[in-house]
């Protein structure tokens, strides 16, 4: 009769696990997924790709601006993006959830539903996982993928003279984070369109969605391998920081034109409110979590990449690979302040 939400500590681990397994799709004939001691998967041809990434409360997200469904979605999507950045196809995932006993059961349901929703969107099967107690909620995903017919694309294959290109737009996720942190618009209102009246600005809604519900470029990654991409990385920690990683992996430099960076049009539209007095380009190239693909390709293949991806995403050339020096317009990228998000750097 009480209106208090049921908590994880009230139902215990076995009941919680049963509840989670009940929310997962059933395995195909011949495979074993959640519910046994380990998952059994039919082997596929080609090379295996294997990655992991975790979202931690207070570090990667805050309950003040996102829901359990958002956390589940993003934990799956960021891993799918890493497989896509290798030109692989994501296939099977395990999730590890650590959480306080005071977590409402409904939040766990939402986390699992978010995981499954993002898995479905990327063609991934969530085949099992683990639960543990913790003071804050954290959600780790380990993801297996396989290489496509054109093999994998690593970070180190770029050559001097290659074009540097990026899919889609950058800065939207950082703009969305600004919207959420500003508290101007509660996350639920932004995503549901209510109860606020009139409906929130659609550009605001799209920016928040870019932050909370990023989409991995799972179709584009393998396509870019087929089109001849020589190196690739996903933009998780900011365009310039990930660019430096891509160039230094090959021992090369770059020359990138700030004016060519494809800034998210919604961020541009709202720049007056979000970066008042600030630098729009700096936010777009320093903010992370866009999960676009940053890649290099022979300069003669840029048009082919553009038309090959036309049905999925725009492709913009922003610069060229050079023998040395990391140039962003007139600036030396390594001397630019506050670039990207490095988790363990002391501040
Ligand atoms: Mg990555």
Short mmCIF file of C-alpha atoms and ligand atoms in Angstrom, two decimals:
data_model
loop_
_atom_site.label_atom_id
_atom_site.label_comp_id
_atom_site.label_asym_id
_atom_site.label_seq_id
_atom_site.Cartn_x
_atom_site.Cartn_y
_atom_site.Cartn_z
CA UNK A 1 0.00 0.00 0.00
CA UNK A 2 3.03 2.18 0.53
CA UNK A 3 4.01 4.41 -2.35
CA UNK A 4 7.73 3.85 -1.67
CA UNK A 5 9.54 2.31 -4.63
CA UNK A 6 10.71 -1.30 -4.31
CA UNK A 7 14.47 -1.41 -3.86
CA UNK A 8 17.09 -3.89 -5.06
CA UNK A 9 17.84 -4.76 -1.41
CA UNK A 10 14.19 -5.75 -0.87
CA UNK A 11 14.14 -8.48 -3.51
CA UNK A 12 17.71 -9.87 -3.40
CA UNK A 13 20.18 -10.95 -6.05
CA UNK A 14 18.50 -14.10 -7.40
CA UNK A 15 15.15 -12.39 -7.89
CA UNK A 16 16.89 -9.42 -9.51
CA UNK A 17 18.81 -11.70 -11.89
CA UNK A 18 15.65 -13.57 -12.81
CA UNK A 19 13.96 -10.27 -13.49
CA UNK A 20 16.83 -9.13 -15.73
CA UNK A 21 17.01 -12.40 -17.68
CA UNK A 22 13.26 -12.14 -18.26
CA UNK A 23 13.82 -8.84 -20.07
CA UNK A 24 16.37 -10.30 -22.52
CA UNK A 25 15.48 -11.91 -25.87
CA UNK A 26 15.89 -15.72 -26.13
CA UNK A 27 18.99 -17.24 -27.80
CA UNK A 28 18.89 -18.89 -31.22
CA UNK A 29 18.91 -22.69 -31.46
CA UNK A 30 22.27 -24.10 -30.39
CA UNK A 31 23.42 -21.14 -28.30
CA UNK A 32 23.17 -20.59 -24.53
CA UNK A 33 22.79 -17.03 -23.24
CA UNK A 34 22.08 -15.60 -19.77
CA UNK A 35 21.04 -18.08 -17.08
CA UNK A 36 23.88 -20.62 -17.16
CA UNK A 37 27.46 -20.35 -15.88
CA UNK A 38 28.73 -18.99 -19.20
CA UNK A 39 27.30 -18.09 -22.56
CA UNK A 40 27.84 -20.46 -25.49
CA UNK A 41 28.13 -18.77 -28.90
CA UNK A 42 28.49 -20.20 -32.40
CA UNK A 43 31.87 -19.13 -33.75
CA UNK A 44 31.86 -16.86 -36.81
CA UNK A 45 34.53 -16.60 -39.50
CA UNK A 46 37.10 -13.81 -39.65
CA UNK A 47 39.00 -12.11 -36.85
CA UNK A 48 37.45 -11.40 -33.46
CA UNK A 49 37.37 -7.88 -32.02
CA UNK A 50 36.96 -7.48 -28.26
CA UNK A 51 36.48 -4.26 -26.30
CA UNK A 52 35.14 -2.98 -22.98
CA UNK A 53 34.07 0.34 -21.51
CA UNK A 54 32.22 1.30 -18.33
CA UNK A 55 30.00 4.18 -17.23
CA UNK A 56 30.43 5.21 -13.59
CA UNK A 57 27.98 7.34 -11.58
CA UNK A 58 29.51 10.66 -10.63
CA UNK A 59 32.26 10.32 -13.25
CA UNK A 60 30.50 9.56 -16.54
CA UNK A 61 26.92 10.46 -15.65
CA UNK A 62 24.76 12.04 -12.96
CA UNK A 63 21.26 11.00 -11.92
CA UNK A 64 20.42 14.69 -11.87
CA UNK A 65 20.34 14.71 -15.67
CA UNK A 66 19.82 11.20 -16.98
CA UNK A 67 17.66 8.10 -16.50
CA UNK A 68 18.47 4.40 -16.07
CA UNK A 69 17.44 3.88 -19.69
CA UNK A 70 19.94 6.52 -20.82
CA UNK A 71 22.77 4.86 -18.87
CA UNK A 72 21.97 1.44 -20.33
CA UNK A 73 21.71 2.78 -23.89
CA UNK A 74 24.96 4.70 -23.71
CA UNK A 75 26.99 1.88 -22.11
CA UNK A 76 26.11 -0.33 -25.07
CA UNK A 77 26.46 2.38 -27.74
CA UNK A 78 29.95 3.51 -26.71
CA UNK A 79 31.24 -0.05 -27.02
CA UNK A 80 29.52 -0.54 -30.39
CA UNK A 81 31.27 2.64 -31.52
CA UNK A 82 34.69 1.21 -30.65
CA UNK A 83 34.02 -1.91 -32.74
CA UNK A 84 32.72 0.28 -35.61
CA UNK A 85 35.91 2.38 -35.38
CA UNK A 86 37.88 -0.78 -36.23
CA UNK A 87 35.53 -1.41 -39.18
CA UNK A 88 34.14 -4.44 -37.33
CA UNK A 89 30.62 -5.65 -36.79
CA UNK A 90 29.51 -5.78 -33.12
CA UNK A 91 27.91 -9.10 -32.15
CA UNK A 92 27.76 -10.28 -28.52
CA UNK A 93 27.87 -8.32 -25.26
CA UNK A 94 28.21 -9.04 -21.55
CA UNK A 95 27.17 -6.39 -19.00
CA UNK A 96 28.45 -5.98 -15.45
CA UNK A 97 26.24 -3.90 -13.17
CA UNK A 98 27.46 -2.77 -9.75
CA UNK A 99 24.90 -0.90 -7.68
CA UNK A 100 23.78 0.09 -4.17
CA UNK A 101 21.06 -2.01 -2.49
CA UNK A 102 19.07 1.22 -2.24
CA UNK A 103 18.65 1.40 -6.03
CA UNK A 104 14.98 1.21 -7.03
CA UNK A 105 14.18 -2.01 -8.95
CA UNK A 106 12.54 0.16 -11.59
CA UNK A 107 15.91 1.82 -12.28
CA UNK A 108 17.50 -1.59 -12.92
CA UNK A 109 14.63 -2.49 -15.25
CA UNK A 110 15.23 0.75 -17.15
CA UNK A 111 19.01 0.15 -17.35
CA UNK A 112 18.42 -3.32 -18.81
CA UNK A 113 15.80 -2.02 -21.25
CA UNK A 114 18.23 0.71 -22.38
CA UNK A 115 20.98 -1.87 -22.89
CA UNK A 116 18.68 -4.09 -24.96
CA UNK A 117 17.31 -1.18 -26.99
CA UNK A 118 20.81 0.00 -27.97
CA UNK A 119 21.89 -3.60 -28.61
CA UNK A 120 18.94 -4.10 -30.96
CA UNK A 121 19.73 -0.86 -32.80
CA UNK A 122 23.28 -2.08 -33.46
CA UNK A 123 22.53 -5.75 -34.16
CA UNK A 124 24.09 -6.90 -30.86
CA UNK A 125 22.92 -9.76 -28.62
CA UNK A 126 23.24 -9.18 -24.86
CA UNK A 127 24.13 -12.72 -23.78
CA UNK A 128 24.82 -12.40 -20.06
CA UNK A 129 26.55 -10.50 -17.31
CA UNK A 130 27.04 -10.08 -13.60
CA UNK A 131 25.68 -8.05 -10.69
CA UNK A 132 27.59 -6.80 -7.69
CA UNK A 133 27.12 -4.37 -4.83
CA UNK A 134 28.77 -0.95 -4.84
CA UNK A 135 28.38 2.52 -3.35
CA UNK A 136 27.64 4.09 -6.73
CA UNK A 137 26.10 2.54 -9.81
CA UNK A 138 28.49 1.52 -12.53
CA UNK A 139 27.74 -0.35 -15.74
CA UNK A 140 30.47 -2.05 -17.74
CA UNK A 141 29.93 -3.69 -21.10
CA UNK A 142 32.32 -6.10 -22.81
CA UNK A 143 31.61 -6.46 -26.52
CA UNK A 144 32.73 -9.04 -29.07
CA UNK A 145 32.73 -8.20 -32.74
CA UNK A 146 33.99 -9.70 -35.95
CA UNK A 147 35.91 -8.31 -38.88
CA UNK A 148 34.17 -7.79 -42.20
CA UNK A 149 35.31 -8.91 -45.66
CA UNK A 150 37.65 -5.90 -45.95
CA UNK A 151 39.40 -6.57 -42.64
CA UNK A 152 39.96 -4.20 -39.74
CA UNK A 153 41.14 -0.58 -39.89
CA UNK A 154 43.57 0.35 -37.11
CA UNK A 155 44.78 3.79 -35.96
CA UNK A 156 48.26 3.42 -37.39
CA UNK A 157 47.71 2.98 -41.14
CA UNK A 158 47.63 6.63 -42.23
CA UNK A 159 50.16 7.92 -44.77
CA UNK A 160 51.56 11.39 -45.37
CA UNK A 161 49.26 13.15 -47.86
CA UNK A 162 46.12 11.22 -46.85
CA UNK A 163 42.97 13.29 -46.37
CA UNK A 164 41.64 13.55 -42.79
CA UNK A 165 37.84 13.23 -42.75
CA UNK A 166 35.04 13.01 -40.21
CA UNK A 167 31.48 11.67 -40.45
CA UNK A 168 28.46 13.73 -39.41
CA UNK A 169 28.88 16.70 -37.07
CA UNK A 170 30.78 17.34 -33.86
CA UNK A 171 29.96 19.33 -30.74
CA UNK A 172 26.35 18.20 -30.37
CA UNK A 173 27.00 15.93 -27.39
CA UNK A 174 28.99 18.63 -25.59
CA UNK A 175 26.19 21.07 -26.32
CA UNK A 176 23.69 18.60 -24.89
CA UNK A 177 25.76 18.24 -21.75
CA UNK A 178 25.77 22.03 -21.37
CA UNK A 179 22.00 22.07 -21.70
CA UNK A 180 21.60 19.34 -19.06
CA UNK A 181 24.12 20.81 -16.64
CA UNK A 182 22.61 24.26 -16.95
CA UNK A 183 19.42 22.85 -15.43
CA UNK A 184 17.52 25.10 -17.85
CA UNK A 185 15.57 22.12 -19.05
CA UNK A 186 15.00 18.95 -16.96
CA UNK A 187 16.12 15.88 -18.91
CA UNK A 188 12.71 14.19 -18.73
CA UNK A 189 11.00 17.29 -20.11
CA UNK A 190 13.50 17.61 -22.92
CA UNK A 191 13.19 14.03 -24.10
CA UNK A 192 9.46 13.55 -23.59
CA UNK A 193 8.42 16.96 -24.80
CA UNK A 194 6.38 17.41 -21.66
CA UNK A 195 5.10 18.44 -19.21
CA UNK A 196 6.57 21.80 -20.09
CA UNK A 197 4.38 23.92 -22.36
CA UNK A 198 5.12 25.01 -24.96
CA UNK A 199 7.26 22.07 -26.14
CA UNK A 200 10.98 22.70 -25.68
CA UNK A 201 12.98 23.97 -28.60
CA UNK A 202 13.59 21.01 -30.96
CA UNK A 203 17.27 21.95 -31.33
CA UNK A 204 17.63 21.65 -27.53
CA UNK A 205 15.97 18.24 -27.62
CA UNK A 206 18.26 16.99 -30.36
CA UNK A 207 21.38 18.19 -28.53
CA UNK A 208 20.31 16.41 -25.34
CA UNK A 209 19.62 13.24 -27.34
CA UNK A 210 23.13 13.45 -28.83
CA UNK A 211 24.50 13.42 -25.27
CA UNK A 212 22.17 10.81 -23.72
CA UNK A 213 21.40 8.51 -26.67
CA UNK A 214 24.43 8.55 -28.98
CA UNK A 215 24.30 6.34 -32.07
CA UNK A 216 27.32 4.27 -33.01
CA UNK A 217 28.31 4.42 -36.69
CA UNK A 218 28.01 0.65 -37.03
CA UNK A 219 27.08 0.67 -40.74
CA UNK A 220 29.64 3.33 -41.65
CA UNK A 221 32.69 1.65 -40.05
CA UNK A 222 32.73 -1.47 -42.26
CA UNK A 223 31.73 0.64 -45.28
CA UNK A 224 34.76 2.87 -44.79
CA UNK A 225 37.02 -0.19 -44.78
CA UNK A 226 35.53 -1.18 -48.13
CA UNK A 227 36.06 2.37 -49.43
CA UNK A 228 39.75 2.33 -48.52
CA UNK A 229 40.08 4.14 -45.18
CA UNK A 230 43.72 3.85 -44.07
CA UNK A 231 43.23 4.57 -40.35
CA UNK A 232 40.25 5.26 -38.11
CA UNK A 233 39.17 6.19 -34.56
CA UNK A 234 35.83 7.13 -33.02
CA UNK A 235 35.45 10.61 -31.55
CA UNK A 236 34.89 9.75 -27.89
CA UNK A 237 37.12 12.23 -26.06
CA UNK A 238 36.98 15.22 -28.41
CA UNK A 239 37.89 15.67 -32.08
CA UNK A 240 41.34 17.15 -31.48
CA UNK A 241 42.42 14.71 -28.76
CA UNK A 242 41.31 11.74 -30.85
CA UNK A 243 42.98 13.31 -33.91
CA UNK A 244 46.27 13.49 -32.00
CA UNK A 245 45.87 9.81 -31.07
CA UNK A 246 45.26 8.88 -34.71
CA UNK A 247 48.28 10.82 -35.99
CA UNK A 248 50.71 9.78 -33.26
CA UNK A 249 49.75 6.10 -33.70
CA UNK A 250 51.40 6.36 -37.13
CA UNK A 251 54.17 8.77 -36.10
CA UNK A 252 52.69 11.48 -38.31
CA UNK A 253 51.48 15.06 -37.98
CA UNK A 254 48.52 16.91 -39.43
CA UNK A 255 47.26 20.22 -40.75
CA UNK A 256 43.59 20.77 -39.92
CA UNK A 257 41.51 23.82 -40.90
CA UNK A 258 39.25 25.06 -38.07
CA UNK A 259 36.84 26.53 -40.62
CA UNK A 260 36.21 23.10 -42.14
CA UNK A 261 35.13 21.39 -38.90
CA UNK A 262 31.45 20.35 -39.33
CA UNK A 263 29.90 21.90 -36.24
CA UNK A 264 26.54 20.47 -35.17
CA UNK A 265 23.90 22.82 -36.68
CA UNK A 266 21.82 22.69 -33.48
CA UNK A 267 24.84 23.77 -31.47
CA UNK A 268 25.41 26.63 -33.90
CA UNK A 269 21.75 27.65 -33.63
CA UNK A 270 21.91 27.75 -29.83
CA UNK A 271 25.44 29.07 -29.51
CA UNK A 272 24.18 32.37 -28.09
CA UNK A 273 22.70 30.54 -25.10
CA UNK A 274 25.25 27.74 -24.70
CA UNK A 275 28.63 29.35 -25.33
CA UNK A 276 27.79 32.98 -24.68
CA UNK A 277 31.05 34.87 -24.96
CA UNK A 278 32.81 31.54 -25.54
CA UNK A 279 34.31 29.85 -28.54
CA UNK A 280 31.93 27.64 -30.53
CA UNK A 281 34.74 25.91 -32.45
CA UNK A 282 36.61 25.21 -29.19
CA UNK A 283 33.52 23.53 -27.71
CA UNK A 284 32.96 21.53 -30.89
CA UNK A 285 36.53 20.21 -31.15
CA UNK A 286 37.18 19.87 -27.40
CA UNK A 287 33.87 18.35 -26.34
CA UNK A 288 33.72 14.57 -26.56
CA UNK A 289 31.15 11.81 -27.00
CA UNK A 290 30.00 12.58 -30.52
CA UNK A 291 30.95 9.02 -31.57
CA UNK A 292 31.55 10.13 -35.13
CA UNK A 293 34.25 8.35 -37.12
CA UNK A 294 37.49 10.24 -37.75
CA UNK A 295 39.41 8.56 -40.54
CA UNK A 296 42.11 9.00 -43.13
CA UNK A 297 41.89 8.00 -46.77
CA UNK A 298 43.88 8.56 -49.94
CA UNK A 299 43.13 12.11 -51.14
CA UNK A 300 41.84 10.70 -54.46
CA UNK A 301 39.23 8.62 -52.57
CA UNK A 302 37.47 11.41 -50.63
CA UNK A 303 34.67 11.80 -53.17
CA UNK A 304 34.15 8.03 -53.25
CA UNK A 305 33.88 8.02 -49.43
CA UNK A 306 31.44 10.91 -49.58
CA UNK A 307 29.12 9.17 -52.05
CA UNK A 308 29.64 5.73 -50.50
CA UNK A 309 28.36 7.02 -47.16
CA UNK A 310 25.76 9.40 -48.56
CA UNK A 311 22.83 7.24 -47.42
CA UNK A 312 24.14 7.22 -43.83
CA UNK A 313 26.19 10.29 -43.01
CA UNK A 314 27.91 13.26 -44.54
CA UNK A 315 31.70 13.09 -44.89
CA UNK A 316 33.78 16.23 -44.44
CA UNK A 317 37.48 16.58 -45.15
CA UNK A 318 39.02 18.74 -42.41
CA UNK A 319 42.73 18.43 -43.18
CA UNK A 320 45.66 16.36 -44.36
CA UNK A 321 48.25 14.04 -42.81
CA UNK A 322 51.73 15.60 -42.70
CA UNK A 323 55.16 14.25 -41.81
CA UNK A 324 55.23 16.06 -38.47
CA UNK A 325 53.71 18.89 -36.45
CA UNK A 326 50.12 18.90 -35.19
CA UNK A 327 48.54 22.07 -36.59
CA UNK A 328 45.00 23.34 -36.07
CA UNK A 329 44.89 26.53 -38.10
CA UNK A 330 47.66 28.71 -36.67
CA UNK A 331 47.86 26.74 -33.45
CA UNK A 332 49.98 23.84 -32.26
CA UNK A 333 47.43 21.32 -30.96
CA UNK A 334 49.76 20.07 -28.24
CA UNK A 335 49.94 23.56 -26.76
CA UNK A 336 46.17 24.09 -26.69
CA UNK A 337 44.68 24.13 -23.19
CA UNK A 338 41.95 21.90 -21.80
CA UNK A 339 41.57 19.56 -24.73
CA UNK A 340 39.30 16.59 -24.31
CA UNK A 341 38.59 14.40 -21.37
CA UNK A 342 41.39 12.27 -20.01
CA UNK A 343 40.00 10.29 -17.09
CA UNK A 344 43.07 9.96 -14.92
CA UNK A 345 44.71 13.32 -15.50
CA UNK A 346 45.14 15.31 -12.29
CA UNK A 347 43.45 18.68 -12.43
MG1 LIG B 1 37.52 4.55 -29.32
#
